[in-house]
Coordinates of C-alpha atoms in Angstrom, one line a residue:
Chain A
M33 CA 0.0 0.0 0.0
A34 CA 2.7 2.4 1.0
N35 CA 4.3 1.8 -2.4
Q36 CA 1.5 3.1 -4.5
K37 CA 1.8 6.5 -6.2
I38 CA 1.0 9.3 -3.8
S39 CA 0.6 12.9 -4.9
T40 CA 3.1 15.6 -3.8
A41 CA 0.3 17.4 -2.1
V42 CA -0.5 14.4 0.1
I43 CA 3.2 14.0 0.8
R44 CA 3.5 17.6 1.9
R45 CA 0.7 17.0 4.4
L46 CA 2.0 13.7 5.8
P47 CA 4.5 15.2 8.4
R48 CA 1.6 17.1 9.8
Y49 CA -0.4 14.0 10.3
Y50 CA 2.6 12.3 11.8
R51 CA 3.0 15.2 14.2
Y52 CA -0.7 15.1 15.3
L53 CA -0.7 11.4 15.7
H54 CA 2.4 11.7 18.0
T55 CA 0.4 14.2 20.2
L56 CA -2.5 11.8 20.3
I57 CA -0.3 9.0 21.5
D58 CA 1.2 11.3 24.1
E59 CA -2.4 12.0 25.3
G60 CA -3.1 8.2 25.5
V61 CA -5.6 8.2 22.6
E62 CA -5.7 4.8 20.9
R63 CA -8.1 5.4 18.1
I64 CA -9.7 8.4 16.5
S65 CA -12.5 9.0 13.9
S66 CA -11.8 11.1 10.8
A67 CA -14.5 13.6 12.2
E68 CA -12.5 14.1 15.5
L69 CA -9.2 14.3 13.7
S70 CA -10.8 16.8 11.3
R71 CA -12.0 19.0 14.2
R72 CA -8.5 19.0 15.7
M73 CA -6.5 19.6 12.6
H74 CA -8.9 22.1 10.9
V75 CA -9.0 19.9 7.8
T76 CA -12.2 18.5 6.3
A77 CA -13.0 14.9 7.3
S78 CA -13.3 13.9 3.6
Q79 CA -9.8 15.3 3.0
I80 CA -8.4 13.2 5.9
R81 CA -10.2 10.1 4.6
Q82 CA -8.9 10.7 1.1
D83 CA -5.3 11.3 2.3
L84 CA -5.2 8.4 4.7
N85 CA -6.9 6.0 2.3
H86 CA -3.5 5.8 0.5
F87 CA -2.4 3.8 3.4
G88 CA -5.4 1.5 3.2
G89 CA -7.2 -0.8 5.5
F90 CA -6.7 0.7 8.9
G91 CA -9.5 3.3 9.0
Q92 CA -12.5 1.2 9.7
Q93 CA -16.2 2.3 9.6
G94 CA -17.4 2.9 13.1
Y95 CA -14.0 2.2 14.6
G96 CA -11.9 5.1 13.3
Y97 CA -8.1 5.0 12.9
N98 CA -5.8 3.0 15.1
V99 CA -3.5 5.9 16.1
R100 CA -0.3 3.9 16.7
Y101 CA -0.6 1.8 13.6
L102 CA -1.4 4.8 11.4
R103 CA 1.6 6.7 12.7
Q104 CA 3.8 3.7 12.2
E105 CA 2.6 3.3 8.6
I106 CA 3.1 7.0 7.8
G107 CA 6.5 6.8 9.5
K108 CA 7.4 4.0 7.1
V109 CA 6.3 6.1 4.1
L110 CA 8.3 9.1 5.3
G111 CA 11.3 6.8 5.9
V112 CA 11.6 7.6 9.6
D113 CA 11.3 3.9 10.6
H114 CA 15.1 3.7 10.2
E115 CA 18.1 5.8 11.2
H116 CA 19.8 8.4 9.0
S117 CA 23.3 9.8 9.3
M118 CA 24.0 13.4 8.4
A119 CA 27.1 15.5 7.7
V120 CA 26.7 19.2 8.5
I121 CA 28.7 21.5 6.3
G122 CA 29.1 24.9 7.9
V123 CA 29.3 24.9 11.7
G124 CA 28.1 28.5 12.2
N125 CA 25.2 29.4 14.4
L126 CA 22.6 27.6 12.4
G127 CA 24.8 24.6 11.9
K128 CA 25.4 24.4 15.7
A129 CA 21.7 24.7 16.4
L130 CA 21.0 21.8 14.1
V131 CA 23.8 19.6 15.6
R132 CA 22.6 20.3 19.1
S133 CA 18.9 19.9 18.5
Q134 CA 17.4 16.8 20.0
D135 CA 14.3 17.1 17.7
F136 CA 16.2 15.4 14.9
R137 CA 17.8 12.7 17.0
K138 CA 14.4 11.8 18.4
K139 CA 13.3 11.1 14.8
G140 CA 16.4 9.0 14.1
F141 CA 18.5 11.7 12.3
F142 CA 22.1 11.7 13.7
V143 CA 24.9 14.0 12.8
T144 CA 28.1 11.9 12.3
A145 CA 30.3 14.4 10.5
L146 CA 31.0 18.2 10.7
F147 CA 32.9 20.4 8.3
D148 CA 33.9 24.0 8.2
S149 CA 36.6 26.1 6.5
D150 CA 37.2 28.4 9.5
P151 CA 40.4 27.5 11.3
A152 CA 38.9 28.9 14.6
V153 CA 36.2 26.2 14.3
I154 CA 38.1 23.3 12.8
G155 CA 39.1 20.8 15.5
R156 CA 36.4 21.8 17.9
K157 CA 33.9 19.2 19.1
F158 CA 30.2 19.5 19.1
C159 CA 28.0 16.6 20.5
G160 CA 30.8 14.2 20.1
C161 CA 31.8 15.2 16.5
T162 CA 35.0 16.9 15.7
V163 CA 34.8 19.7 13.0
Q164 CA 37.0 18.8 10.0
D165 CA 38.4 21.0 7.3
T166 CA 36.0 21.2 4.3
S167 CA 39.1 20.3 2.2
N168 CA 38.8 16.8 3.6
L169 CA 35.1 16.5 2.8
I170 CA 35.2 14.4 -0.3
N171 CA 37.9 11.9 1.0
Y172 CA 36.2 11.6 4.4
L173 CA 32.7 11.1 3.1
K174 CA 33.9 8.5 0.5
E175 CA 35.4 6.5 3.4
Y176 CA 32.6 7.2 5.9
P177 CA 29.4 7.7 3.9
V178 CA 26.4 9.6 5.2
D179 CA 22.8 9.5 4.1
I180 CA 22.2 13.3 4.1
G181 CA 24.4 16.4 3.6
V182 CA 23.2 19.5 5.4
L183 CA 24.3 22.8 3.9
T184 CA 24.4 25.7 6.3
V185 CA 26.9 27.8 4.5
P186 CA 26.7 31.3 2.9
R187 CA 25.1 31.4 -0.5
K188 CA 28.4 32.0 -2.3
N189 CA 29.9 28.7 -1.2
A190 CA 26.8 26.6 -1.4
E191 CA 27.0 25.5 -5.1
K192 CA 30.7 24.4 -4.8
L193 CA 30.1 22.4 -1.6
A194 CA 26.9 20.8 -2.9
A195 CA 29.0 19.6 -5.9
Q196 CA 31.6 18.2 -3.5
L197 CA 28.9 16.4 -1.5
V198 CA 27.6 14.8 -4.8
E199 CA 31.2 13.8 -5.8
A200 CA 31.5 12.1 -2.4
G201 CA 28.4 10.1 -3.1
V202 CA 25.9 12.1 -1.1
K203 CA 22.6 12.2 -3.0
T204 CA 20.3 13.7 -0.5
I205 CA 20.8 17.4 0.5
W206 CA 19.1 19.6 3.1
N207 CA 19.9 23.1 1.9
F208 CA 19.7 26.1 4.1
A209 CA 21.7 28.3 1.9
H210 CA 19.7 31.1 0.3
C211 CA 20.0 29.9 -3.3
E212 CA 18.7 27.1 -5.5
L213 CA 21.3 24.5 -6.3
E214 CA 21.8 23.1 -9.7
L215 CA 22.3 19.4 -9.2
P216 CA 22.2 16.1 -11.1
A217 CA 18.7 14.7 -11.6
D218 CA 19.3 11.8 -9.2
V219 CA 20.1 14.1 -6.2
V220 CA 17.1 15.0 -4.0
V221 CA 17.0 18.3 -2.2
E222 CA 14.8 20.0 0.4
N223 CA 15.3 23.7 0.7
V224 CA 14.7 25.7 3.8
Y225 CA 14.6 29.4 2.9
L226 CA 14.2 31.2 6.2
V227 CA 14.3 34.6 4.6
D228 CA 11.4 33.6 2.3
S229 CA 9.4 32.4 5.3
L230 CA 10.0 35.8 7.0
M231 CA 8.9 37.7 3.9
R232 CA 5.7 35.6 3.7
L233 CA 5.1 36.6 7.3
S234 CA 5.8 40.2 6.5
Y235 CA 3.2 39.9 3.7
K236 CA 0.6 38.5 6.0
D237 CA 1.4 41.2 8.5
S238 CA 0.8 44.0 6.0
H239 CA -2.3 42.4 4.5
R240 CA -4.1 41.0 7.5
T241 CA -7.9 40.7 7.2
K242 CA -8.7 42.6 10.3
Chain B
M195 CA -1.9 47.6 -8.4
A196 CA -0.3 46.1 -5.3
N197 CA -3.5 46.3 -3.5
Q198 CA -5.6 44.1 -5.7
K199 CA -6.4 40.6 -4.4
I200 CA -3.6 38.2 -5.0
S201 CA -3.9 34.4 -4.5
T202 CA -2.1 32.6 -1.8
A203 CA -0.3 30.5 -4.4
V204 CA 1.2 33.7 -6.1
I205 CA 2.1 35.0 -2.6
R206 CA 4.0 31.8 -1.9
R207 CA 6.0 32.3 -5.1
L208 CA 6.8 36.0 -4.6
P209 CA 9.8 35.6 -2.3
R210 CA 11.4 33.3 -4.9
Y211 CA 10.9 36.0 -7.6
Y212 CA 12.3 38.5 -5.2
R213 CA 15.4 36.3 -4.6
Y214 CA 16.0 35.8 -8.3
L215 CA 15.6 39.5 -9.1
H216 CA 18.2 40.2 -6.5
T217 CA 20.6 37.8 -8.2
L218 CA 19.9 39.5 -11.5
I219 CA 20.7 42.9 -10.0
D220 CA 23.9 41.5 -8.6
E221 CA 24.8 40.4 -12.1
G222 CA 24.1 43.8 -13.5
V223 CA 21.0 42.7 -15.5
E224 CA 18.7 45.7 -16.0
R225 CA 15.8 44.1 -17.9
I226 CA 14.8 40.5 -18.6
S227 CA 12.1 38.8 -20.7
S228 CA 9.7 36.4 -19.3
A229 CA 11.2 33.7 -21.6
E230 CA 14.7 34.3 -20.1
L231 CA 13.4 34.4 -16.5
S232 CA 11.5 31.2 -17.3
R233 CA 14.6 29.5 -18.4
R234 CA 16.5 30.5 -15.3
M235 CA 13.7 29.8 -12.8
H236 CA 12.4 26.6 -14.4
V237 CA 8.9 28.0 -14.4
T238 CA 6.8 28.4 -17.6
A239 CA 6.9 31.9 -19.2
S240 CA 3.1 32.0 -19.1
Q241 CA 3.2 31.3 -15.3
I242 CA 5.6 34.1 -14.9
R243 CA 3.6 36.5 -17.0
Q244 CA 0.4 35.6 -15.0
D245 CA 2.1 36.0 -11.7
L246 CA 3.8 39.3 -12.5
N247 CA 0.7 40.7 -14.2
H248 CA -0.6 41.3 -10.8
F249 CA 1.9 44.1 -10.4
G250 CA 0.8 45.5 -13.8
G251 CA 2.4 47.8 -16.3
F252 CA 6.1 47.1 -16.1
G253 CA 6.4 44.0 -18.2
Q254 CA 6.3 45.5 -21.7
Q255 CA 6.0 43.6 -25.0
G256 CA 9.5 43.5 -26.6
Y257 CA 11.2 45.1 -23.6
G258 CA 10.7 42.6 -20.8
Y259 CA 10.7 43.5 -17.1
N260 CA 12.6 46.3 -15.6
V261 CA 14.5 44.2 -12.9
R262 CA 15.0 46.9 -10.3
Y263 CA 11.4 48.3 -10.6
L264 CA 9.9 44.8 -10.5
R265 CA 11.9 43.9 -7.4
Q266 CA 10.9 47.1 -5.7
E267 CA 7.2 46.6 -6.4
I268 CA 7.4 43.0 -5.2
G269 CA 9.3 44.2 -2.1
K270 CA 6.4 46.6 -1.4
V271 CA 3.8 43.8 -1.6
L272 CA 6.0 41.7 0.7
G273 CA 6.3 44.6 3.1
V274 CA 10.1 44.6 3.0
D275 CA 10.2 48.2 1.8
H276 CA 10.2 49.2 5.5
E277 CA 12.0 48.0 8.7
H278 CA 10.5 45.5 11.2
S279 CA 11.5 45.0 14.8
M280 CA 11.5 41.5 16.3
A281 CA 11.6 40.0 19.8
V282 CA 13.2 36.5 20.0
I283 CA 11.7 34.3 22.7
G284 CA 14.1 31.5 23.5
V285 CA 17.8 32.2 23.2
G286 CA 18.9 28.6 22.6
N287 CA 21.0 27.6 19.6
L288 CA 18.4 28.4 17.1
G289 CA 17.4 31.7 18.7
K290 CA 21.1 32.7 18.7
A291 CA 21.5 31.7 15.1
L292 CA 18.5 33.9 14.2
V293 CA 19.8 36.9 16.2
R294 CA 23.3 36.7 14.7
S295 CA 22.2 36.1 11.1
Q296 CA 22.8 39.0 8.8
D297 CA 20.3 37.7 6.2
F298 CA 17.4 39.1 8.2
R299 CA 19.0 42.4 8.9
K300 CA 19.8 42.9 5.2
K301 CA 16.1 42.5 4.5
G302 CA 15.2 45.1 7.2
F303 CA 14.3 42.7 10.1
F304 CA 16.1 43.7 13.3
V305 CA 16.0 41.9 16.7
T306 CA 15.4 44.5 19.4
A307 CA 14.5 42.3 22.3
L308 CA 15.5 38.9 23.6
F309 CA 13.8 36.7 26.3
D310 CA 14.7 33.5 27.9
S311 CA 13.8 31.7 31.2
D312 CA 17.2 30.2 31.8
P313 CA 19.2 32.1 34.5
A314 CA 22.4 31.1 32.8
V315 CA 21.3 33.1 29.7
I316 CA 19.4 36.0 31.2
G317 CA 21.6 39.1 31.3
R318 CA 23.9 37.9 28.5
K319 CA 24.3 40.1 25.5
F320 CA 23.9 39.1 21.8
C321 CA 24.3 41.6 19.0
G322 CA 23.8 44.4 21.4
C323 CA 20.6 43.0 23.0
T324 CA 20.5 41.9 26.6
V325 CA 18.5 38.7 27.3
Q326 CA 15.7 39.4 29.7
D327 CA 13.7 37.1 31.9
T328 CA 10.5 35.9 30.1
S329 CA 8.6 36.9 33.2
N330 CA 9.2 40.5 32.0
L331 CA 7.9 39.8 28.5
I332 CA 4.5 41.3 28.7
N333 CA 5.5 44.5 30.6
Y334 CA 8.5 45.1 28.4
L335 CA 6.8 44.6 25.1
K336 CA 3.8 46.8 26.1
E337 CA 6.3 49.6 26.8
Y338 CA 8.6 48.9 23.8
P339 CA 6.5 47.2 21.2
V340 CA 7.9 45.0 18.4
D341 CA 6.4 44.1 15.0
I342 CA 7.2 40.4 15.2
G343 CA 7.5 37.8 17.9
V344 CA 9.8 34.9 17.1
L345 CA 9.2 31.7 19.1
T346 CA 12.2 29.4 19.3
V347 CA 11.2 27.6 22.5
P348 CA 10.3 23.9 23.2
R349 CA 6.9 22.8 22.1
K350 CA 5.7 22.6 25.7
N351 CA 6.2 26.3 26.4
A352 CA 5.1 27.6 23.0
E353 CA 1.4 28.0 23.5
K354 CA 1.8 29.9 26.8
L355 CA 4.4 32.3 25.4
A356 CA 2.4 32.9 22.2
A357 CA -0.5 33.9 24.4
Q358 CA 1.8 36.3 26.3
L359 CA 3.0 37.8 23.1
V360 CA -0.6 38.4 22.0
E361 CA -1.4 39.9 25.4
A362 CA 1.6 42.3 25.0
G363 CA 0.1 43.4 21.6
V364 CA 2.2 41.3 19.2
K365 CA 0.0 40.2 16.4
T366 CA 2.6 38.7 14.1
I367 CA 4.4 35.5 15.1
W368 CA 7.2 33.5 13.5
N369 CA 6.9 30.1 15.1
F370 CA 9.7 27.5 15.1
A371 CA 8.2 25.4 17.9
H372 CA 7.1 22.0 16.7
C373 CA 3.4 22.6 17.3
E374 CA 0.4 24.5 15.8
L375 CA -0.6 27.5 17.9
E376 CA -4.2 28.3 18.8
L377 CA -4.4 32.0 18.4
P378 CA -7.0 34.8 18.0
A379 CA -8.2 35.3 14.4
D380 CA -6.4 38.7 14.0
V381 CA -2.9 37.2 14.8
V382 CA -0.9 36.1 11.8
V383 CA 1.6 33.2 12.0
E384 CA 4.2 31.7 9.8
N385 CA 5.4 28.3 11.0
V386 CA 8.8 26.8 10.3
Y387 CA 8.7 23.1 11.1
L388 CA 12.2 21.9 10.5
V389 CA 11.4 18.3 11.5
D390 CA 8.7 18.3 8.9
S391 CA 11.1 19.5 6.3
L392 CA 13.6 16.8 7.2
M393 CA 10.9 14.1 7.0
R394 CA 9.9 15.3 3.5
L395 CA 13.6 15.0 2.5
S396 CA 13.6 11.5 4.0
Y397 CA 10.6 10.7 1.9
K398 CA 12.2 12.0 -1.2
D399 CA 15.3 10.0 -0.3
S400 CA 13.5 6.7 0.0
H401 CA 11.3 7.3 -3.1
R402 CA 13.7 8.8 -5.5
T403 CA 13.0 8.2 -9.2
K404 CA 16.4 6.7 -10.1

């Protein structure tokens, strides 16, 4: 079931379901109807049924969804049923914040390598990882591969370092640099543009309905 | 022109246009056709024309778009033609990263107040701002208002602190806490759920086309 084709829109919504189901488990809720989930999530019950039907068979008429089972199945689809290793490139403030955050570790994402080009940072240790010179990036990651490369570097260095990650065999990139990377077709990227987010907030601020 | 009703989808795309137009200005490009912009941005030329028509009058047949003017007009719509003050609630790693980032200052977003509940952090100074006890939040922000409240606190404290921001008169919240805030209808929020982003990446990783 989890292998059938699921639309991008549904995929975008899955982490939100995953998050809500986690809250329900915390609250001790074992099963929930689409109507109740709809009320909580401010999404129509029919949308929820449509979305969750992709995972088939565990929303039963008159019973509702088994919360743990549903979360586990969505977790499998999202690939968070197994661990992931990450290399963080750029150990500035944001890089440090990501390394130190427990939110990612709780979901099975572990930082196993750190790189920076600043001599003041190289050799320092964060959460058990020693920062290495970015000039070692390719050699190191070829020998000790990671699943995900995290780019928290200035825009001007991002393209070059992304290319080095790809050369080292990393095909999955979480990009925080404020630019769009040109990458081979088999590399997947998720961009986090914080400035864009702030500008959208600024738009909402200046065009609020009341 | 900028006051007409613009769809949410267009608004979501505006920061990306704004970013590209900035790059074009850096490159010394003064005007650009929708065809050329299309090629660069991997968006159809007709989509670009439709999107930018909302700002009317400065995409001319056979001339293209005046890059500076277009960026300025989009900037006005996004509300980045004037400065914004921000209070950061939660001066942990992520909070520090946001305070220290120059990306936001360059766009006119300035942190003018910092709050934390950790005695080890209260009284410390970051970028000219002294961290205050969150117990002073309401009183301080009533006296020295800010445009935007930035929540970089653990999920369990987010709801309470959001309510305090609202009580202090802050009606615009940039939320990094991993939860959805229940807020009055006149408060606008932009959520940044980094874990959701990482899970979407993990999905792409485990379902790549090649």
